[in-house]
CSV table of C-alpha atoms and ligand atoms in Angstrom, one decimal:
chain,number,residue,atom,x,y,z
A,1,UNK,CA,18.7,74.7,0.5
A,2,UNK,CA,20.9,71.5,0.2
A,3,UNK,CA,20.0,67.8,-2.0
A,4,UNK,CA,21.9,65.0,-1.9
A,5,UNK,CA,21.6,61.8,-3.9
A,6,UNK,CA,21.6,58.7,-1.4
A,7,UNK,CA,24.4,55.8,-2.1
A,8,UNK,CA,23.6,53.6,-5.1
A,9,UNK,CA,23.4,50.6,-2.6
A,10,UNK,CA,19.9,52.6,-1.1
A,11,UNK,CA,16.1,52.5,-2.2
A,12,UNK,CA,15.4,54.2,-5.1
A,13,UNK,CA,12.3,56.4,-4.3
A,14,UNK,CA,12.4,59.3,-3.5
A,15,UNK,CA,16.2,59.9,-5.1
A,16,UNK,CA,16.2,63.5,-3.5
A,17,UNK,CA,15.4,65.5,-0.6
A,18,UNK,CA,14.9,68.9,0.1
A,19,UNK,CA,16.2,70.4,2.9
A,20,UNK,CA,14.2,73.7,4.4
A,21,UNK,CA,14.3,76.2,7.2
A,22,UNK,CA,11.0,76.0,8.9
A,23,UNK,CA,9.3,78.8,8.4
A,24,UNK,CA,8.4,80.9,11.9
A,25,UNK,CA,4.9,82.3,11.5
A,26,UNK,CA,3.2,84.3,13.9
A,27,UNK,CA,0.8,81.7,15.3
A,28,UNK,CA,0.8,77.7,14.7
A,29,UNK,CA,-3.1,77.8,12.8
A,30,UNK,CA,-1.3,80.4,9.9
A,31,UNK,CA,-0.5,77.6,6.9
A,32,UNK,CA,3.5,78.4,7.3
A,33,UNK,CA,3.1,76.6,10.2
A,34,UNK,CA,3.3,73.1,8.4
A,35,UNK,CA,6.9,72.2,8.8
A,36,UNK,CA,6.5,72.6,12.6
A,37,UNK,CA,3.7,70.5,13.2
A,38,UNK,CA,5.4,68.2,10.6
A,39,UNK,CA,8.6,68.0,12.9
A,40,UNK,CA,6.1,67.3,15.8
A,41,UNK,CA,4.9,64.3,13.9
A,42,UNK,CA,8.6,63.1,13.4
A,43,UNK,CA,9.4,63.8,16.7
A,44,UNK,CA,6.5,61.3,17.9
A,45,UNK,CA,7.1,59.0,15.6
A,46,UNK,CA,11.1,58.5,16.4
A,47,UNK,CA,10.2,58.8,20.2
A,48,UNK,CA,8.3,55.6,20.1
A,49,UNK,CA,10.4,53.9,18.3
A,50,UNK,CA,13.5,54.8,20.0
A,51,UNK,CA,11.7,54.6,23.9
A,52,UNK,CA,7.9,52.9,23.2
A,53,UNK,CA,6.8,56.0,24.3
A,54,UNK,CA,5.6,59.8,23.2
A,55,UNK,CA,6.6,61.5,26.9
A,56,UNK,CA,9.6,63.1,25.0
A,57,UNK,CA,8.1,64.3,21.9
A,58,UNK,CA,8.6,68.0,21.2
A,59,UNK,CA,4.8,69.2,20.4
A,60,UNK,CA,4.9,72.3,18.0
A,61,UNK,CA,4.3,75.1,20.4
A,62,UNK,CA,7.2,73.8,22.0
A,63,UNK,CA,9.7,74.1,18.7
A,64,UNK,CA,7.7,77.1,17.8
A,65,UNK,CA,8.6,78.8,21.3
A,66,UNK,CA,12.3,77.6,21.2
A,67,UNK,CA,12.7,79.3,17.6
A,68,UNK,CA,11.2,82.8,19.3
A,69,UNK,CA,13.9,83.0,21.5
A,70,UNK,CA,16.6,84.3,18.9
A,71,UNK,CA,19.0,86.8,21.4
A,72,UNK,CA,20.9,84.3,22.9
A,73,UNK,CA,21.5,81.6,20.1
A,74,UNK,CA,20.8,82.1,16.4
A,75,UNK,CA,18.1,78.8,16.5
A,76,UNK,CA,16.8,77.0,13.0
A,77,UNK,CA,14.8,73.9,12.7
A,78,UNK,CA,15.2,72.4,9.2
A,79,UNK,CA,13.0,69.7,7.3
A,80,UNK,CA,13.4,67.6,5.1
A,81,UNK,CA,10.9,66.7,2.0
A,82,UNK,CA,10.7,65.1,-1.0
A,83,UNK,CA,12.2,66.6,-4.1
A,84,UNK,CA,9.6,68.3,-6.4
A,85,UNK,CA,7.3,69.5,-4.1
A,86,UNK,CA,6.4,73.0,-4.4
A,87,UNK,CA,3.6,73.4,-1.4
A,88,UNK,CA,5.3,71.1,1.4
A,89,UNK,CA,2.7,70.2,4.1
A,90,UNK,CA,3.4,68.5,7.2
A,91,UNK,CA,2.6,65.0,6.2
A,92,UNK,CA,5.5,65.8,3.4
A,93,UNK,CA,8.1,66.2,6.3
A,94,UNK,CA,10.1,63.4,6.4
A,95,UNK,CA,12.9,64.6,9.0
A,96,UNK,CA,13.8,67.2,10.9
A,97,UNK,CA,17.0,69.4,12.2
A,98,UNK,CA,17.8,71.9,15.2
A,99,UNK,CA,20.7,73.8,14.9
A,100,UNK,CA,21.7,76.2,17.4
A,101,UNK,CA,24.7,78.4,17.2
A,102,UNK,CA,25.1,80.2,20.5
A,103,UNK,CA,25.5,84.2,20.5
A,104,UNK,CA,27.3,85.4,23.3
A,105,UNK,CA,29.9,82.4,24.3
A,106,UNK,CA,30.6,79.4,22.5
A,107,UNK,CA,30.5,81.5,19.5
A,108,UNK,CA,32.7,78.2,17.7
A,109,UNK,CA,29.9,75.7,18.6
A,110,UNK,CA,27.3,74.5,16.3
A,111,UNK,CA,24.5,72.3,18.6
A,112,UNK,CA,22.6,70.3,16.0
A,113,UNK,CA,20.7,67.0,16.2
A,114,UNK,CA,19.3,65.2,13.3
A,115,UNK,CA,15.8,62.8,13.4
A,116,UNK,CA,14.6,60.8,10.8
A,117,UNK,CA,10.5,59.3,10.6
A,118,UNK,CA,11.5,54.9,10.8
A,119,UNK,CA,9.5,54.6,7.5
A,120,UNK,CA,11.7,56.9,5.6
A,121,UNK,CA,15.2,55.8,7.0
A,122,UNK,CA,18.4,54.6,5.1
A,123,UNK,CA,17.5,57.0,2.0
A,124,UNK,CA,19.7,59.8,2.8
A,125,UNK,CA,17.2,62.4,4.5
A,126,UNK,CA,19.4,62.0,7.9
A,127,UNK,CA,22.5,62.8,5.3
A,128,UNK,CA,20.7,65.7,3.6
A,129,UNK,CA,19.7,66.9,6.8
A,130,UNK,CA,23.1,66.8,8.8
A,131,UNK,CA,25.2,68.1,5.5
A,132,UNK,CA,22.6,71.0,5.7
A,133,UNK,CA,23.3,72.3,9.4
A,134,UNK,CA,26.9,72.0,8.8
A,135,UNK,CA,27.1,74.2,5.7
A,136,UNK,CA,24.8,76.9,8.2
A,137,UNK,CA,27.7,76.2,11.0
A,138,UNK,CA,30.2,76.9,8.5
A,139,UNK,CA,28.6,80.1,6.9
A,140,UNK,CA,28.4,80.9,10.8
A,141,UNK,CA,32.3,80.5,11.1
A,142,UNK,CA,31.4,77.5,14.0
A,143,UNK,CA,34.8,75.4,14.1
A,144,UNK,CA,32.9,72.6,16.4
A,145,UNK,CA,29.8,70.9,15.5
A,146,UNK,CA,28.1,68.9,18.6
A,147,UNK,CA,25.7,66.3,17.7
A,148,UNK,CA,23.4,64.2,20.0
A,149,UNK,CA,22.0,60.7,19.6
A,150,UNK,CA,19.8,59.0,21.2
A,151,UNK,CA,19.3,55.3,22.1
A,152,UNK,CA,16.6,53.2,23.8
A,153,UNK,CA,19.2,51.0,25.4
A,154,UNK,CA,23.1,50.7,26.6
A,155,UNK,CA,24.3,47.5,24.8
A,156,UNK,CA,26.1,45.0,27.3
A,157,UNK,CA,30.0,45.7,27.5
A,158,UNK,CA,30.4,42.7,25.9
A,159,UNK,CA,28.5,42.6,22.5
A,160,UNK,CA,30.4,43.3,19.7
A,161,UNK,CA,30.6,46.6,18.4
A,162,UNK,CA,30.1,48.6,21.3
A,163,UNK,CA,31.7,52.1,21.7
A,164,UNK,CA,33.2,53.5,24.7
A,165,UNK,CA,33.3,57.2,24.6
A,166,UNK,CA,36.6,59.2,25.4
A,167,UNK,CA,34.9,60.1,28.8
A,168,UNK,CA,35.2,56.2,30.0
A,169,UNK,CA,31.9,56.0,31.0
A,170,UNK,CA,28.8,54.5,29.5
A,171,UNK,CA,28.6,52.6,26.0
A,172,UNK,CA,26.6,53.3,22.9
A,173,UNK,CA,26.3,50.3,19.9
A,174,UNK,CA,27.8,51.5,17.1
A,175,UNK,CA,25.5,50.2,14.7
A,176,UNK,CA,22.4,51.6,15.8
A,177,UNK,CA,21.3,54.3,13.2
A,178,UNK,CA,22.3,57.2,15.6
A,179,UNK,CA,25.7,56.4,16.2
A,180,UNK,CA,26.0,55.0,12.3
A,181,UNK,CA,25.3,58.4,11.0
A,182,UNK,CA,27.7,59.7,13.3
A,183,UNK,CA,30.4,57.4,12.4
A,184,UNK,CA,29.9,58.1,8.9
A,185,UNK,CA,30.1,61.7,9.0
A,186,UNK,CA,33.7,61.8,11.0
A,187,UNK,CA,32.1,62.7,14.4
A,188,UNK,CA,34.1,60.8,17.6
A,189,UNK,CA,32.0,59.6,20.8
A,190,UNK,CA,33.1,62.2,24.0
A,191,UNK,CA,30.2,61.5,26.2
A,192,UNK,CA,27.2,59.1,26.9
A,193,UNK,CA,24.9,60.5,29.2
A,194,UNK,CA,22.5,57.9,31.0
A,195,UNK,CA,18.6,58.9,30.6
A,196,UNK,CA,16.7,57.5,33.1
A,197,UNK,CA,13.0,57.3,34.3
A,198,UNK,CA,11.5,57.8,38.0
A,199,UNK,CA,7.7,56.4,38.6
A,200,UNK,CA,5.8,58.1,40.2
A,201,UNK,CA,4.7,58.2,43.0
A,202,UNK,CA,8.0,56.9,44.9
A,203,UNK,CA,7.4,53.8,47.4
A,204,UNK,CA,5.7,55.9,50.4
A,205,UNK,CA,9.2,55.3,52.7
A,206,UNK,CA,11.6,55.8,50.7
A,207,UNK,CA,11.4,60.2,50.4
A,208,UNK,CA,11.5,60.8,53.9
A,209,UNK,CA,14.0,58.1,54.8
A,210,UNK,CA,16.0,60.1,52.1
A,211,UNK,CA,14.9,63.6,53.1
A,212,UNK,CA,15.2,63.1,56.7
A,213,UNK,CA,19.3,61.7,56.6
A,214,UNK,CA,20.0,64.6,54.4
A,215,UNK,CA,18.4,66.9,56.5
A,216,UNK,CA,20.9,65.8,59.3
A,217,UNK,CA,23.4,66.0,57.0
A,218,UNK,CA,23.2,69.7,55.9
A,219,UNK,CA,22.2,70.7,59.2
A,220,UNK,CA,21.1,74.1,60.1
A,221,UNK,CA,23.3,75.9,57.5
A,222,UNK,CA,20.9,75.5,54.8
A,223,UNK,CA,17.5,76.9,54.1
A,224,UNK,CA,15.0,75.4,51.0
A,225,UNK,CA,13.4,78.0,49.5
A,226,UNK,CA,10.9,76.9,46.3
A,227,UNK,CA,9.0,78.7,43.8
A,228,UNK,CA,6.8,78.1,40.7
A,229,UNK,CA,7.2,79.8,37.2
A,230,UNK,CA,8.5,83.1,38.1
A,231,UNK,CA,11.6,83.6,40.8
A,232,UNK,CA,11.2,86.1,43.2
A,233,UNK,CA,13.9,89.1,42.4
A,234,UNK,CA,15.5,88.3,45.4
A,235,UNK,CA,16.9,85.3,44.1
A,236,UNK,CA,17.2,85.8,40.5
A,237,UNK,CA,20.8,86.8,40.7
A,238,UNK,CA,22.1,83.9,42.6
A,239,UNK,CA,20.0,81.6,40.0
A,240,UNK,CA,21.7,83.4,37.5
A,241,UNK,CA,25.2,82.7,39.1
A,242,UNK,CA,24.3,79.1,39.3
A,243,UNK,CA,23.0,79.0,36.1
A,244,UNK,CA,26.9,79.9,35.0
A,245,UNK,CA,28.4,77.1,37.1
A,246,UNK,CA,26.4,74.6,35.5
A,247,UNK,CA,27.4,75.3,32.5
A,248,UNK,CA,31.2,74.5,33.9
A,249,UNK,CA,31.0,72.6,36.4
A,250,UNK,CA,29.0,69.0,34.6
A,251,UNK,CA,31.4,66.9,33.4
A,252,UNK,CA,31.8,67.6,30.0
A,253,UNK,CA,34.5,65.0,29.0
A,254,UNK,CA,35.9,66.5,25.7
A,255,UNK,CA,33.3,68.7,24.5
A,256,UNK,CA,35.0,71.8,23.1
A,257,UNK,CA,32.6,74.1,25.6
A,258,UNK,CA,33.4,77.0,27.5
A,259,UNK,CA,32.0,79.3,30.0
A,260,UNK,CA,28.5,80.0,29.0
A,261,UNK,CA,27.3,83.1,31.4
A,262,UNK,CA,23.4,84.2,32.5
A,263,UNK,CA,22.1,87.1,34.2
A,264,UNK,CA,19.0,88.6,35.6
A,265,UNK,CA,17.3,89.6,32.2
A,266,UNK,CA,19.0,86.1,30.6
A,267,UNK,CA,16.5,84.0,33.4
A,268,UNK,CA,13.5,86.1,33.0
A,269,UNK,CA,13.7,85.4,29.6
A,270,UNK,CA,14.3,81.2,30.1
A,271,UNK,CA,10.8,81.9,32.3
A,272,UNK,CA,9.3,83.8,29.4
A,273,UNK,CA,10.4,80.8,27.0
A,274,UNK,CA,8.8,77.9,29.2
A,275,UNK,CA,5.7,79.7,29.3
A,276,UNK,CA,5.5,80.2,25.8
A,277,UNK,CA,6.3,76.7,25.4
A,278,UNK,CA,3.3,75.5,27.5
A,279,UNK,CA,5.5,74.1,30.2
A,280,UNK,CA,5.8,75.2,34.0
A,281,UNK,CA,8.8,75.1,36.5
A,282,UNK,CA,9.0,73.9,40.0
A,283,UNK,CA,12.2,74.4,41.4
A,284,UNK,CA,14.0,74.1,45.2
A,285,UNK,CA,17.1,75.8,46.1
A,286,UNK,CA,19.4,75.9,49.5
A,287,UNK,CA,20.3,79.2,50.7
A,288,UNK,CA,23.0,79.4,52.6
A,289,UNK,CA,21.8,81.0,55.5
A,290,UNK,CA,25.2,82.9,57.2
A,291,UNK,CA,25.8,84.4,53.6
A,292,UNK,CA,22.3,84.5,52.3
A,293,UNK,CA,24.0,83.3,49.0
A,294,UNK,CA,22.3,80.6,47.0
A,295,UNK,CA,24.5,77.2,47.6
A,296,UNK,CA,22.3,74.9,44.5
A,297,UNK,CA,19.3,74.0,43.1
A,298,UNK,CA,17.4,71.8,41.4
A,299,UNK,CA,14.6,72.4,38.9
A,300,UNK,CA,11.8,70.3,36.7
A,301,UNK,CA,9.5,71.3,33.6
A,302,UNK,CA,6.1,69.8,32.5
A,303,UNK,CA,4.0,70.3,29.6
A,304,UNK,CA,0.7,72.3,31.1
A,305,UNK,CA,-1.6,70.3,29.5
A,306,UNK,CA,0.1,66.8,29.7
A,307,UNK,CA,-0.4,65.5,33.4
A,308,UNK,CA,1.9,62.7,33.3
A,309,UNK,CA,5.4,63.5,32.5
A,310,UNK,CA,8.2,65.5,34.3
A,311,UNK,CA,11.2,66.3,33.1
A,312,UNK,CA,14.4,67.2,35.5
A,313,UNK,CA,16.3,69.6,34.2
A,314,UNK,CA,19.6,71.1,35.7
A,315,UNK,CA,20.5,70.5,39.6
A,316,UNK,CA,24.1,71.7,40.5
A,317,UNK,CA,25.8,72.3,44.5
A,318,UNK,CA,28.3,75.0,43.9
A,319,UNK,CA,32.1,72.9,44.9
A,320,UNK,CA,32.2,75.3,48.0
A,321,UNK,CA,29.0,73.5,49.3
A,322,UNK,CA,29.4,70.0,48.6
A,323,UNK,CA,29.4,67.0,50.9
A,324,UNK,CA,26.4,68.4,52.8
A,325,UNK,CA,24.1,66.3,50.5
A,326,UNK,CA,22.3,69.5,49.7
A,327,UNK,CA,21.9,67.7,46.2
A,328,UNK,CA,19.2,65.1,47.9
A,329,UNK,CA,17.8,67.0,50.2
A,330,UNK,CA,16.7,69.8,47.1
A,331,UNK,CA,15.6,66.4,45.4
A,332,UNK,CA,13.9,65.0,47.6
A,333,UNK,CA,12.1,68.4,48.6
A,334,UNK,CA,10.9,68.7,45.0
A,335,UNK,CA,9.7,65.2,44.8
A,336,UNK,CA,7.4,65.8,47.9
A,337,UNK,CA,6.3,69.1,46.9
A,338,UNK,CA,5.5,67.7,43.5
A,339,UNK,CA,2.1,66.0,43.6
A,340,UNK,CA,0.6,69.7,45.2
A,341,UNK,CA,2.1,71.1,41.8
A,342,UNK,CA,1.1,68.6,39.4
A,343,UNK,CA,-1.6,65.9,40.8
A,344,UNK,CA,-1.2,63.6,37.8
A,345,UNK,CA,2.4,63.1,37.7
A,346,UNK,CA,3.2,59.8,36.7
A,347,UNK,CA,7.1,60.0,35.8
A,348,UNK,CA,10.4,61.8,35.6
A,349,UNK,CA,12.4,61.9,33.3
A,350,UNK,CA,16.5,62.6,33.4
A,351,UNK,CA,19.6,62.6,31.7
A,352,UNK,CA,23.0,62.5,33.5
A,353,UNK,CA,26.8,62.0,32.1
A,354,UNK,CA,27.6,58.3,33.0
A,355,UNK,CA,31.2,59.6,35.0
A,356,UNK,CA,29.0,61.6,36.9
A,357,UNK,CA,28.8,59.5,39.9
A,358,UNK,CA,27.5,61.4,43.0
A,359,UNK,CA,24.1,62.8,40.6
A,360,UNK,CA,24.1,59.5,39.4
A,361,UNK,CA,24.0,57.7,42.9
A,362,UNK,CA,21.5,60.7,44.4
A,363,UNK,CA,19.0,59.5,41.3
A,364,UNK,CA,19.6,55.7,42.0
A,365,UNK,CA,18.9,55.8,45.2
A,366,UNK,CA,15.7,58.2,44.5
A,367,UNK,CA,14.9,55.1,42.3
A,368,UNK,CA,15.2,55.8,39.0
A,369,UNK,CA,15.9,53.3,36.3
A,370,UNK,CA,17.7,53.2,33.2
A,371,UNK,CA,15.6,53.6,29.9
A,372,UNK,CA,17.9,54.4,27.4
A,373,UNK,CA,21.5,56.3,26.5
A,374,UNK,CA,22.2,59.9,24.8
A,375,UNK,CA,25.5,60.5,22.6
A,376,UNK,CA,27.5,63.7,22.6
A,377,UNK,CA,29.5,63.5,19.5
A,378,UNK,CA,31.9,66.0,18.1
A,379,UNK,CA,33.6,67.0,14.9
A,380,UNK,CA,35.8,69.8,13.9
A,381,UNK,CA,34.6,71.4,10.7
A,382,UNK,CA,38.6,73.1,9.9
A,383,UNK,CA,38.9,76.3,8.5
A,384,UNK,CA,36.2,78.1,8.1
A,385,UNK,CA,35.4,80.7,5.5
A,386,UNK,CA,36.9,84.2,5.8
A,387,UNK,CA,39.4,83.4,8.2
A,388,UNK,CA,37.4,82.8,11.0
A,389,UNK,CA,38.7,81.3,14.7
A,390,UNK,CA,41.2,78.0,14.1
A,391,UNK,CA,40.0,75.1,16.0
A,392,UNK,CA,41.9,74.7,19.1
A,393,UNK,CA,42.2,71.7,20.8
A,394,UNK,CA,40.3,71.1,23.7
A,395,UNK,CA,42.8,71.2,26.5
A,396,UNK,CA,43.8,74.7,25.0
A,397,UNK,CA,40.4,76.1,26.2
B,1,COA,C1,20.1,58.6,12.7
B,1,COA,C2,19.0,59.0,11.7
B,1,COA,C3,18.8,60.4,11.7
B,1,COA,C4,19.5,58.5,10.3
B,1,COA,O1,18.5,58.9,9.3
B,1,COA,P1,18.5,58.3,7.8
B,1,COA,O2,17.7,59.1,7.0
B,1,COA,O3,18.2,56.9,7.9
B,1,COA,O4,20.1,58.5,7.5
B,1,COA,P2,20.8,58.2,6.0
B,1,COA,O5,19.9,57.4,5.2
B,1,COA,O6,21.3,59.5,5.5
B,1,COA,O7,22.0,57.3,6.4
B,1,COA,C5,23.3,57.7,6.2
B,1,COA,C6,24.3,56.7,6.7
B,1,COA,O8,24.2,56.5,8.1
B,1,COA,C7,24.5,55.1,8.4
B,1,COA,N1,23.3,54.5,9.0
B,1,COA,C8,22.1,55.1,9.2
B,1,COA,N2,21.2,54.3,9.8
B,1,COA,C9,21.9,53.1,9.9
B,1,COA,C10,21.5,51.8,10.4
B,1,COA,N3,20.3,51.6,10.9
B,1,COA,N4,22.4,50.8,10.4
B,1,COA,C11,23.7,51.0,9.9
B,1,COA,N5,24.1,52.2,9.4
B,1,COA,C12,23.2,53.2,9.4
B,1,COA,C13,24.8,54.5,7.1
B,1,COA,O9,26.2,54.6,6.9
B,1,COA,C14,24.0,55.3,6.2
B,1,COA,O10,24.5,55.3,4.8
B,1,COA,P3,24.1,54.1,3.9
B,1,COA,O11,22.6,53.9,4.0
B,1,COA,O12,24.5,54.5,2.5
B,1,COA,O13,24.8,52.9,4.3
B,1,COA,C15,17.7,58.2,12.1
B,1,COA,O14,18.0,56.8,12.1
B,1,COA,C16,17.1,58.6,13.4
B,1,COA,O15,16.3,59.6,13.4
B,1,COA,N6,17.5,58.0,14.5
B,1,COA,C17,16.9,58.3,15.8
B,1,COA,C18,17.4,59.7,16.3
B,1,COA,C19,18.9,59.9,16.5
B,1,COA,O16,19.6,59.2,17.2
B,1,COA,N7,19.4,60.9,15.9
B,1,COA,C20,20.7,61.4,16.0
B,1,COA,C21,21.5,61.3,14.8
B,1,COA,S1,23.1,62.0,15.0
């Protein structure tokens, strides 16, 4: 697909790599299957050298499940290997690529992030790799490229070299090798998002304490209501609708992002995805009981055969029920329904944007810790070919 020859000032071997679209075969034992299970490997690999541990790794049934789901984004996962080789296998992979260009909004964005094995860094592959999903964003007419990195650590405000992002919040050091690639490819720092890490279980008086003031707090205006895996069809369309807030309503400092709506059939399909994926879902919610309608939730994944890790994903209160610390109560909920779900929970892990304070403050206090810092970098890629959608500033969307 794409080779590039690395700077003079680099290694010499290898002088090339080849970048390829994974192929998707039909199940993970047919031989195609080898550039998955070689991203896996990479995956682990940069994990534990980025966070000393393998709790975030992607696993191949996981990338293999994400690439299925092609309705809603156009998905790739690209690798990288060693000029010359005809029959890659998965111990040839040397890095790996996701690139997501979204179908029915964001139709300028490209979402890619770029991970490199440690043995194989500072030879281009990260290069080839990144140049590669922006020729696909370009051939896709995408005007915005977002790129993540990630960081086992936010450097101390005063160390020299530390970026601020336009957002204000958080700081990222510009020369570790995910922000360095960044830098060198043109891409400016919007957002740092804090990732942090909950033991489990939580000191014994700590969830009711929590629970029980938020309780008081919300009153009897609110309802929890909880389910596993599949949502009963009586709440899948206000899931849906706060599915769509979400999506507008996290800070999103100057990320070129707009409305990204979901439905009924656009949920059962996220449920269909985590299955495939090996993962289930626990998640609470607070009905609002005079309208019925759904006022938040919150929601975590886990890997079905990995006891120990949890990972939080989104928890939003609609603005028209905030300041009734529903977003603690629904936490604190899950966290005590949580060992019945998944006995061997030792962890969860979360990500939040460091300017948003009040999720921020709900996790400290839950007691979660730092353990590390993600970047949200953008870059506009200009014109694309055959006149496709100029890029417009962000305060224009
Ligand atoms: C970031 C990452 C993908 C880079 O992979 P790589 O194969 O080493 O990248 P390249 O060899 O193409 O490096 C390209 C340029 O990026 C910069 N760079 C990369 N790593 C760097 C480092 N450790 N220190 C300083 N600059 C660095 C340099 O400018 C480099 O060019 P040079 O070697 O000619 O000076 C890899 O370090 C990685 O997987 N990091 C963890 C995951 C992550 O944060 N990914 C997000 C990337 S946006």
């Amino acid at each position: 697909m794409t080779q590039t020859s690395p700077a003079t000032s680099a290694p010499a071997a290898p002088s090339t790599w080849q970048v390829l679209p994974a192929p998707v075969p039909d199940a993970l034992d047919h031989p195609d299957a080898w550039a998955l299970h070689g991203a896996e490997v990479v995956s682990r690999e940069v994990d534990v050298d980025t966070y000393g541990h393998e709790d975030l790794a992607f696993t191949a049934q996981y990338l293999w499940a994400r690439l299925q789901e092609q309705e809603y984004a156009r998905r790739l996962r690209l690798v990288a290997v060693p000029t010359g080789i005809t029959h890659p296998t998965a111990a040839d992979v040397v890095g790996s690529a996701s690139v997501v260009l979204p179908r029915h909004s964001n139709q300028h964005v490209a979402h890619v992030s770029v991970t490199v094995r440690p043995s194989a860094r500072r030879r281009g592959a990260g290069t080839a790799l990144l140049l590669a999903a922006e020729e696909l964003a370009l051939a896709d007419r995408r005007t915005t490229v977002i790129l993540e990195s990630e960081h086992g650590s936010e450097p101390a405000p005063d160390r020299p070299g530390v970026l601020e992002p336009a957002s204000g919040a958080g700081r990222i050091a510009a020369d570790d090798p995910g922000a360095a690639l960044c830098l060198r490819h043109g891409y400016a720092l919007e957002q740092a998002a804090r990732y942090s890490v909950l033991d489990l279980p939580v000191a014994p008086d700590r969830l009711p304490a929590l629970h029980d003031a938020a309780a008081a707090r919300a009153g009897e205006d609110y309802r929890l209501v909880s389910w596993q895996d599949h949502a009963p069809d009586r709440w899948v369309d206000g899931w849906a609708h706060l599915e769509t807030r979400m999506s507008t309503d996290e800070p999103q400092a100057g990320l070129d992002l707009e409305e990204d709506p979901w439905d009924a059939a656009r949920l059962r399909r996220y449920e269909a995805d985590i299955a495939a994926s090996g993962h289930g879902y626990l998640l609470v919610a607070a009905e609002h009981v005079h309208s019925g309608a759904l006022a938040g939730f919150t929601m975590v994944q886990f890997q079905l055969d990995r006891p120990g890790p949890v990972f939080q994903e989104d928890t939003i209160v609609v603005a028209e029920h905030r300041g009734h610390r529903l977003g603690m109560l629904m936490k604190t909920d899950l966290l005590r329904r949580l060992p019945a779900v998944r006995p061997g929970a030792g962890r969860v892990h979360t990500w939040n944007a460091e300017e948003n304070a009040f999720m921020l403050g709900i996790n400290v206090a839950l007691g979660f810790r730092p353990a590390g810092v993600a970047g949200e970098w953008q870059k506009r890629l200009g014109s694309a070919p055959g006149g496709a959608r100029a890029a417009a500033p962000s305060s224009a969307r």
